[in-house]
Coordinates of N, CA and C in Angstrom, one line a residue:
Y200 N 80.6 128.7 123.3 CA 79.9 129.5 122.3 C 79.8 128.7 121.0
L201 N 80.9 128.1 120.5 CA 80.9 127.4 119.3 C 80.1 126.1 119.4
A202 N 80.1 125.5 120.5 CA 79.3 124.3 120.7 C 77.8 124.6 120.6
I203 N 77.4 125.7 121.0 CA 76.0 126.1 120.9 C 75.6 126.3 119.4
Q204 N 76.5 126.9 118.7 CA 76.2 127.2 117.3 C 76.1 125.9 116.5
S205 N 76.8 124.8 116.9 CA 76.8 123.6 116.1 C 75.6 122.7 116.5
E206 N 74.8 123.1 117.5 CA 73.7 122.3 117.9 C 72.7 122.2 116.8
P207 N 72.1 121.0 116.5 CA 71.1 120.9 115.5 C 69.8 121.8 115.8
Q208 N 69.2 122.2 114.8 CA 68.0 123.0 114.9 C 66.9 122.1 115.5
S209 N 66.1 122.6 116.5 CA 65.0 121.9 117.0 C 63.7 122.4 116.5
V210 N 63.7 123.5 115.9 CA 62.5 124.1 115.3 C 62.7 124.2 113.8
A211 N 61.7 123.7 113.1 CA 61.7 123.6 111.7 C 61.7 125.0 111.1
P212 N 62.4 125.3 110.1 CA 62.3 126.6 109.4 C 61.0 126.7 108.7
D213 N 60.7 127.8 108.2 CA 59.4 128.0 107.4 C 59.3 127.1 106.3
M214 N 58.3 126.2 106.2 CA 58.2 125.2 105.2 C 57.3 125.6 104.1
D215 N 56.7 126.8 104.1 CA 55.9 127.2 103.1 C 56.6 127.4 101.8
V216 N 56.2 126.8 100.8 CA 56.8 126.9 99.4 C 55.7 127.0 98.5
D217 N 55.8 127.8 97.5 CA 54.8 128.0 96.4 C 54.7 126.7 95.7
E218 N 53.6 126.1 95.7 CA 53.3 124.8 95.0 C 52.8 125.2 93.6
S219 N 53.2 124.4 92.6 CA 52.7 124.7 91.2 C 51.9 123.5 90.7
E220 N 51.3 123.7 89.6 CA 50.5 122.6 89.0 C 51.4 121.9 88.0
F221 N 51.3 120.6 88.0 CA 52.0 119.7 87.0 C 51.0 119.1 86.1
L222 N 51.2 119.3 84.8 CA 50.3 118.8 83.8 C 50.7 117.4 83.5
I223 N 49.8 116.5 83.4 CA 50.1 115.1 83.0 C 50.7 115.1 81.6
P224 N 51.8 114.5 81.3 CA 52.4 114.5 80.0 C 51.5 114.0 78.9
D225 N 51.4 114.6 77.8 CA 50.5 114.2 76.7 C 51.0 112.9 76.0
D226 N 52.3 112.7 76.1 CA 52.8 111.5 75.4 C 52.8 110.2 76.1
V227 N 52.1 110.2 77.3 CA 52.0 108.9 78.1 C 50.8 108.1 77.6
D228 N 51.1 106.9 77.3 CA 50.0 105.9 76.9 C 48.9 106.0 77.8
P229 N 47.7 106.3 77.4 CA 46.5 106.3 78.3 C 46.3 105.0 79.1
E230 N 46.5 103.9 78.4 CA 46.3 102.6 79.1 C 47.3 102.4 80.2
L231 N 48.6 102.9 80.0 CA 49.6 102.8 81.0 C 49.3 103.7 82.2
L232 N 48.8 104.9 81.9 CA 48.4 105.8 82.9 C 47.2 105.3 83.7
E233 N 46.3 104.6 83.1 CA 45.1 104.1 83.8 C 45.6 102.9 84.7
A234 N 46.5 102.1 84.2 CA 47.0 100.9 85.0 C 47.8 101.5 86.2
F235 N 48.6 102.5 85.9 CA 49.4 103.1 87.1 C 48.4 103.7 88.1
S236 N 47.4 104.4 87.7 CA 46.5 105.0 88.6 C 45.8 104.0 89.5
E237 N 45.4 102.8 88.9 CA 44.8 101.8 89.7 C 45.8 101.1 90.6
E238 N 47.0 100.9 90.1 CA 48.1 100.3 91.0 C 48.4 101.3 92.1
A239 N 48.5 102.6 91.8 CA 48.8 103.6 92.9 C 47.7 103.5 94.0
S240 N 46.5 103.4 93.6 CA 45.4 103.4 94.5 C 45.6 102.2 95.5
E241 N 45.9 101.0 94.9 CA 46.1 99.8 95.7 C 47.3 99.9 96.6
L242 N 48.4 100.5 96.1 CA 49.6 100.7 96.9 C 49.4 101.7 98.0
L243 N 48.7 102.7 97.8 CA 48.4 103.7 98.8 C 47.5 103.2 99.9
S244 N 46.6 102.3 99.5 CA 45.8 101.6 100.5 C 46.7 100.7 101.4
S245 N 47.6 100.0 100.8 CA 48.5 99.1 101.5 C 49.4 99.9 102.4
S246 N 50.0 101.0 101.8 CA 50.9 101.8 102.6 C 50.2 102.5 103.8
G247 N 48.9 102.9 103.6 CA 48.2 103.5 104.6 C 48.0 102.6 105.8
Q248 N 47.7 101.3 105.5 CA 47.6 100.3 106.5 C 48.9 100.1 107.2
A249 N 50.0 100.0 106.5 CA 51.3 99.8 107.1 C 51.6 101.0 108.0
I250 N 51.3 102.2 107.6 CA 51.6 103.3 108.5 C 50.8 103.2 109.8
K251 N 49.5 102.9 109.7 CA 48.7 102.7 110.9 C 49.3 101.6 111.9
S252 N 49.7 100.5 111.3 CA 50.2 99.4 112.1 C 51.5 99.8 112.7
W253 N 52.4 100.4 111.9 CA 53.7 100.9 112.4 C 53.6 101.9 113.5
Q254 N 52.6 102.8 113.4 CA 52.4 103.8 114.4 C 52.0 103.1 115.7
T255 N 51.3 102.0 115.6 CA 50.9 101.3 116.8 C 52.1 100.6 117.5
D256 N 53.0 100.0 116.6 CA 54.1 99.3 117.1 C 55.4 99.9 116.4
H257 N 56.0 100.8 117.0 CA 57.2 101.5 116.4 C 58.3 100.6 116.0
D258 N 58.4 99.4 116.7 CA 59.4 98.5 116.4 C 59.1 97.4 115.4
S259 N 58.0 97.6 114.7 CA 57.5 96.6 113.7 C 58.3 96.7 112.4
E260 N 59.2 95.8 112.3 CA 60.0 95.7 111.0 C 59.1 95.3 109.8
V261 N 58.1 94.5 110.1 CA 57.2 94.0 109.0 C 56.5 95.2 108.4
D262 N 56.0 96.1 109.2 CA 55.2 97.2 108.7 C 56.2 98.2 108.0
S263 N 57.3 98.4 108.5 CA 58.3 99.3 107.9 C 58.7 98.8 106.6
L264 N 59.0 97.5 106.5 CA 59.4 96.9 105.2 C 58.3 96.9 104.2
Q265 N 57.0 96.7 104.6 CA 55.9 96.7 103.7 C 55.7 98.2 103.1
L266 N 55.9 99.1 104.0 CA 55.8 100.5 103.6 C 56.9 100.8 102.6
Q267 N 58.1 100.4 102.8 CA 59.2 100.6 101.9 C 58.9 100.0 100.5
R268 N 58.4 98.7 100.5 CA 58.1 98.1 99.3 C 57.0 98.8 98.5
D269 N 56.0 99.3 99.2 CA 54.9 100.0 98.6 C 55.4 101.3 98.0
L270 N 56.2 102.0 98.7 CA 56.7 103.3 98.3 C 57.7 103.1 97.1
H271 N 58.5 102.1 97.1 CA 59.4 101.8 96.1 C 58.7 101.5 94.7
T272 N 57.7 100.7 94.8 CA 56.9 100.3 93.7 C 56.1 101.5 93.1
L273 N 55.6 102.3 94.0 CA 54.8 103.5 93.6 C 55.8 104.5 92.9
K274 N 57.0 104.7 93.5 CA 58.0 105.6 92.9 C 58.3 105.1 91.5
G275 N 58.5 103.8 91.3 CA 58.9 103.3 90.0 C 57.8 103.5 88.9
G276 N 56.5 103.3 89.3 CA 55.4 103.5 88.4 C 55.3 105.0 88.1
A277 N 55.5 105.8 89.1 CA 55.4 107.3 88.8 C 56.5 107.7 87.8
R278 N 57.7 107.2 88.0 CA 58.8 107.6 87.1 C 58.5 107.1 85.7
L279 N 58.0 105.8 85.6 CA 57.7 105.2 84.3 C 56.7 106.0 83.5
T280 N 55.7 106.6 84.2 CA 54.6 107.3 83.6 C 54.9 108.8 83.5
G281 N 56.0 109.2 84.0 CA 56.4 110.7 83.9 C 55.7 111.6 84.9
I282 N 55.1 111.0 86.0 CA 54.4 111.8 87.0 C 55.4 112.2 88.0
N283 N 56.2 113.1 87.7 CA 57.4 113.5 88.5 C 57.0 114.0 89.9
P284 N 56.0 114.8 90.1 CA 55.8 115.3 91.5 C 55.5 114.1 92.4
M285 N 54.8 113.1 91.9 CA 54.5 111.9 92.7 C 55.8 111.1 93.0
A286 N 56.6 110.9 91.9 CA 57.8 110.2 92.0 C 58.8 110.9 93.0
D287 N 58.9 112.2 92.9 CA 59.8 113.0 93.8 C 59.4 112.9 95.2
L288 N 58.1 113.0 95.5 CA 57.6 113.0 96.9 C 57.8 111.5 97.4
T289 N 57.5 110.6 96.6 CA 57.6 109.2 97.1 C 59.1 108.8 97.4
H290 N 60.0 109.3 96.5 CA 61.4 109.1 96.8 C 61.8 109.7 98.1
Q291 N 61.4 110.9 98.4 CA 61.7 111.5 99.7 C 61.1 110.8 100.9
V292 N 59.9 110.4 100.7 CA 59.2 109.6 101.8 C 60.0 108.3 102.1
E293 N 60.3 107.6 101.0 CA 61.1 106.4 101.1 C 62.4 106.6 101.8
T294 N 63.1 107.7 101.5 CA 64.3 108.1 102.2 C 64.1 108.3 103.7
L295 N 63.0 109.0 104.0 CA 62.7 109.2 105.4 C 62.4 107.9 106.2
V296 N 61.6 107.1 105.6 CA 61.2 105.8 106.2 C 62.5 105.0 106.4
I297 N 63.4 104.9 105.5 CA 64.6 104.2 105.6 C 65.4 104.8 106.8
A298 N 65.5 106.1 106.8 CA 66.3 106.8 107.9 C 65.7 106.4 109.3
V299 N 64.4 106.3 109.4 CA 63.8 105.9 110.7 C 64.0 104.4 110.9
S300 N 63.9 103.6 109.9 CA 64.1 102.2 110.1 C 65.6 101.9 110.5
D301 N 66.5 102.7 110.0 CA 67.9 102.5 110.4 C 68.3 103.3 111.6
H302 N 67.3 103.8 112.3 CA 67.5 104.5 113.6 C 68.3 105.8 113.5
K303 N 68.3 106.4 112.3 CA 69.1 107.7 112.1 C 68.2 108.9 112.3
V304 N 66.9 108.7 112.3 CA 65.9 109.7 112.6 C 64.9 109.0 113.5
P305 N 64.4 109.7 114.6 CA 63.5 109.1 115.5 C 62.1 108.8 115.0
A306 N 61.5 107.7 115.4 CA 60.1 107.4 115.0 C 59.2 108.0 116.1
D307 N 59.2 109.3 116.1 CA 58.4 110.0 117.1 C 57.1 110.5 116.5
E308 N 56.3 111.3 117.3 CA 55.0 111.8 116.8 C 55.2 112.7 115.6
D309 N 56.2 113.5 115.6 CA 56.4 114.4 114.4 C 56.7 113.6 113.2
F310 N 57.4 112.5 113.3 CA 57.6 111.7 112.1 C 56.3 111.1 111.6
F311 N 55.5 110.5 112.5 CA 54.3 109.9 112.0 C 53.3 111.0 111.5
D312 N 53.3 112.2 112.0 CA 52.5 113.2 111.5 C 52.9 113.6 110.1
L313 N 54.2 113.8 109.9 CA 54.7 114.1 108.6 C 54.4 112.9 107.6
L314 N 54.6 111.7 108.0 CA 54.4 110.5 107.2 C 52.9 110.5 106.8
Q315 N 52.0 110.8 107.7 CA 50.6 110.8 107.3 C 50.2 111.9 106.4
R316 N 50.8 113.1 106.6 CA 50.6 114.2 105.6 C 51.1 113.9 104.2
C317 N 52.2 113.2 104.2 CA 52.7 112.7 102.9 C 51.8 111.7 102.2
Q318 N 51.3 110.8 103.0 CA 50.4 109.8 102.6 C 49.1 110.4 102.0
D319 N 48.6 111.4 102.7 CA 47.4 112.2 102.3 C 47.7 112.9 101.0
K320 N 48.9 113.5 100.9 CA 49.2 114.2 99.6 C 49.3 113.2 98.5
L321 N 50.0 112.1 98.7 CA 50.1 111.1 97.6 C 48.7 110.6 97.2
S322 N 47.8 110.4 98.1 CA 46.4 110.0 97.8 C 45.7 111.1 97.0
E323 N 45.9 112.3 97.4 CA 45.3 113.4 96.6 C 45.9 113.4 95.2
M324 N 47.2 113.2 95.0 CA 47.8 113.2 93.7 C 47.2 112.0 92.9
Q325 N 47.0 110.9 93.5 CA 46.5 109.7 92.8 C 45.0 110.0 92.4
E326 N 44.3 110.7 93.2 CA 42.9 111.1 92.8 C 42.9 112.1 91.6
Q327 N 43.8 113.0 91.7 CA 44.0 114.0 90.6 C 44.4 113.2 89.3
L328 N 45.3 112.3 89.4 CA 45.7 111.5 88.3 C 44.5 110.7 87.7
A329 N 43.8 110.0 88.5 CA 42.6 109.2 88.1 C 41.6 110.1 87.3
Q330 N 41.5 111.3 87.7 CA 40.6 112.2 87.1 C 41.2 113.0 85.9
R331 N 42.5 112.7 85.7 CA 43.3 113.4 84.6 C 43.3 114.9 84.8
Q332 N 43.4 115.3 86.1 CA 43.6 116.7 86.5 C 45.0 117.0 86.7
P333 N 45.5 118.3 86.6 CA 46.8 118.6 86.9 C 47.1 118.3 88.4
L334 N 48.3 117.9 88.7 CA 48.7 117.5 90.1 C 49.4 118.7 90.7
K335 N 49.0 119.0 92.0 CA 49.8 120.0 92.7 C 51.1 119.4 93.3
T336 N 52.1 120.1 93.1 CA 53.4 119.6 93.6 C 53.4 119.6 95.1
A337 N 54.4 118.9 95.7 CA 54.5 118.7 97.2 C 55.9 119.3 97.7
L338 N 56.3 120.4 97.1 CA 57.6 120.9 97.5 C 57.8 121.2 99.0
S339 N 56.7 121.7 99.6 CA 56.8 122.0 101.0 C 57.0 120.7 101.9
L340 N 56.4 119.7 101.5 CA 56.6 118.4 102.2 C 58.0 117.9 101.9
I341 N 58.5 118.0 100.7 CA 59.8 117.5 100.4 C 60.9 118.4 101.2
K342 N 60.6 119.7 101.3 CA 61.5 120.5 102.1 C 61.5 120.1 103.5
E343 N 60.4 119.8 104.1 CA 60.3 119.3 105.5 C 61.0 118.0 105.7
I344 N 60.8 117.1 104.7 CA 61.5 115.8 104.9 C 63.0 116.0 104.8
S345 N 63.5 116.9 103.9 CA 64.9 117.2 103.8 C 65.4 117.8 105.1
W346 N 64.7 118.6 105.7 CA 65.0 119.2 107.0 C 65.2 118.2 108.1
R347 N 64.2 117.2 108.1 CA 64.2 116.2 109.2 C 65.3 115.2 109.0
T348 N 65.7 115.0 107.8 CA 66.8 114.0 107.5 C 68.2 114.6 107.4
E349 N 68.2 115.9 107.5 CA 69.5 116.7 107.4 C 70.5 116.2 108.4
G350 N 71.7 115.8 107.9 CA 72.7 115.4 108.8 C 72.8 113.9 109.0
A351 N 71.7 113.2 108.7 CA 71.7 111.7 108.8 C 72.5 111.1 107.6
D352 N 73.3 110.2 107.9 CA 74.1 109.5 106.9 C 73.2 108.5 106.3
L353 N 72.6 108.9 105.1 CA 71.7 108.0 104.4 C 72.3 107.4 103.2
E354 N 72.2 106.1 103.1 CA 72.7 105.4 101.9 C 71.6 104.4 101.5
I355 N 70.8 104.9 100.6 CA 69.6 104.0 100.2 C 69.7 103.5 98.7
D356 N 70.6 104.0 98.0 CA 70.7 103.6 96.6 C 71.1 102.1 96.5
D357 N 70.4 101.4 95.6 CA 70.7 100.0 95.4 C 70.5 99.1 96.6
R358 N 69.7 99.5 97.5 CA 69.4 98.7 98.7 C 68.3 97.7 98.3
P359 N 68.6 96.4 98.4 CA 67.6 95.4 98.0 C 66.6 95.3 99.2
L360 N 65.3 95.2 98.9 CA 64.3 95.0 99.9 C 64.1 93.5 100.1
P361 N 63.9 93.0 101.3 CA 63.6 91.6 101.4 C 62.3 91.3 100.8
E362 N 62.1 90.0 100.4 CA 60.8 89.6 99.9 C 59.8 89.6 101.0
P363 N 58.5 89.8 100.7 CA 57.5 89.7 101.7 C 57.5 88.3 102.3
E364 N 57.1 88.3 103.6 CA 57.0 87.0 104.2 C 55.8 86.2 103.7
K365 N 55.9 84.9 103.5 CA 54.8 84.1 103.1 C 53.9 83.8 104.2
V366 N 52.6 84.0 104.0 CA 51.6 83.8 105.1 C 50.9 82.5 104.9

């Protein structure tokens, strides 16, 4: 009986969370915001390609590392410009990707589905940012990532990423 209770959940709890709108801070330099918006678009294009390639070859360390680099850079830019919903989601996605890369969470169909939904949400946020519209938060995706990584021993702070390979 006790062993049954300690089994991990196989069905996700209700992930619906009320999302709110995040107003772009007034005190952010417009040129910095514009530069970040353009960089975010490029990073999301690169990360989208990395996801597609990784989904084709689950053992591809190159694609996993490229995705980690893109997410890490995107997170830093979002933090610098005060775009917290984008920074928070990116941090959680980065955590999830590292957990999968470290074989602490499976690289299964559910993972790639969640990863693609996060990618779509980040792209939506980037478009809202480019148009200077309020961003919708991604609390339900963050909750789902937390559920998927629950119980995994994750240590990602201060983890250096290897340099990209020279082609």
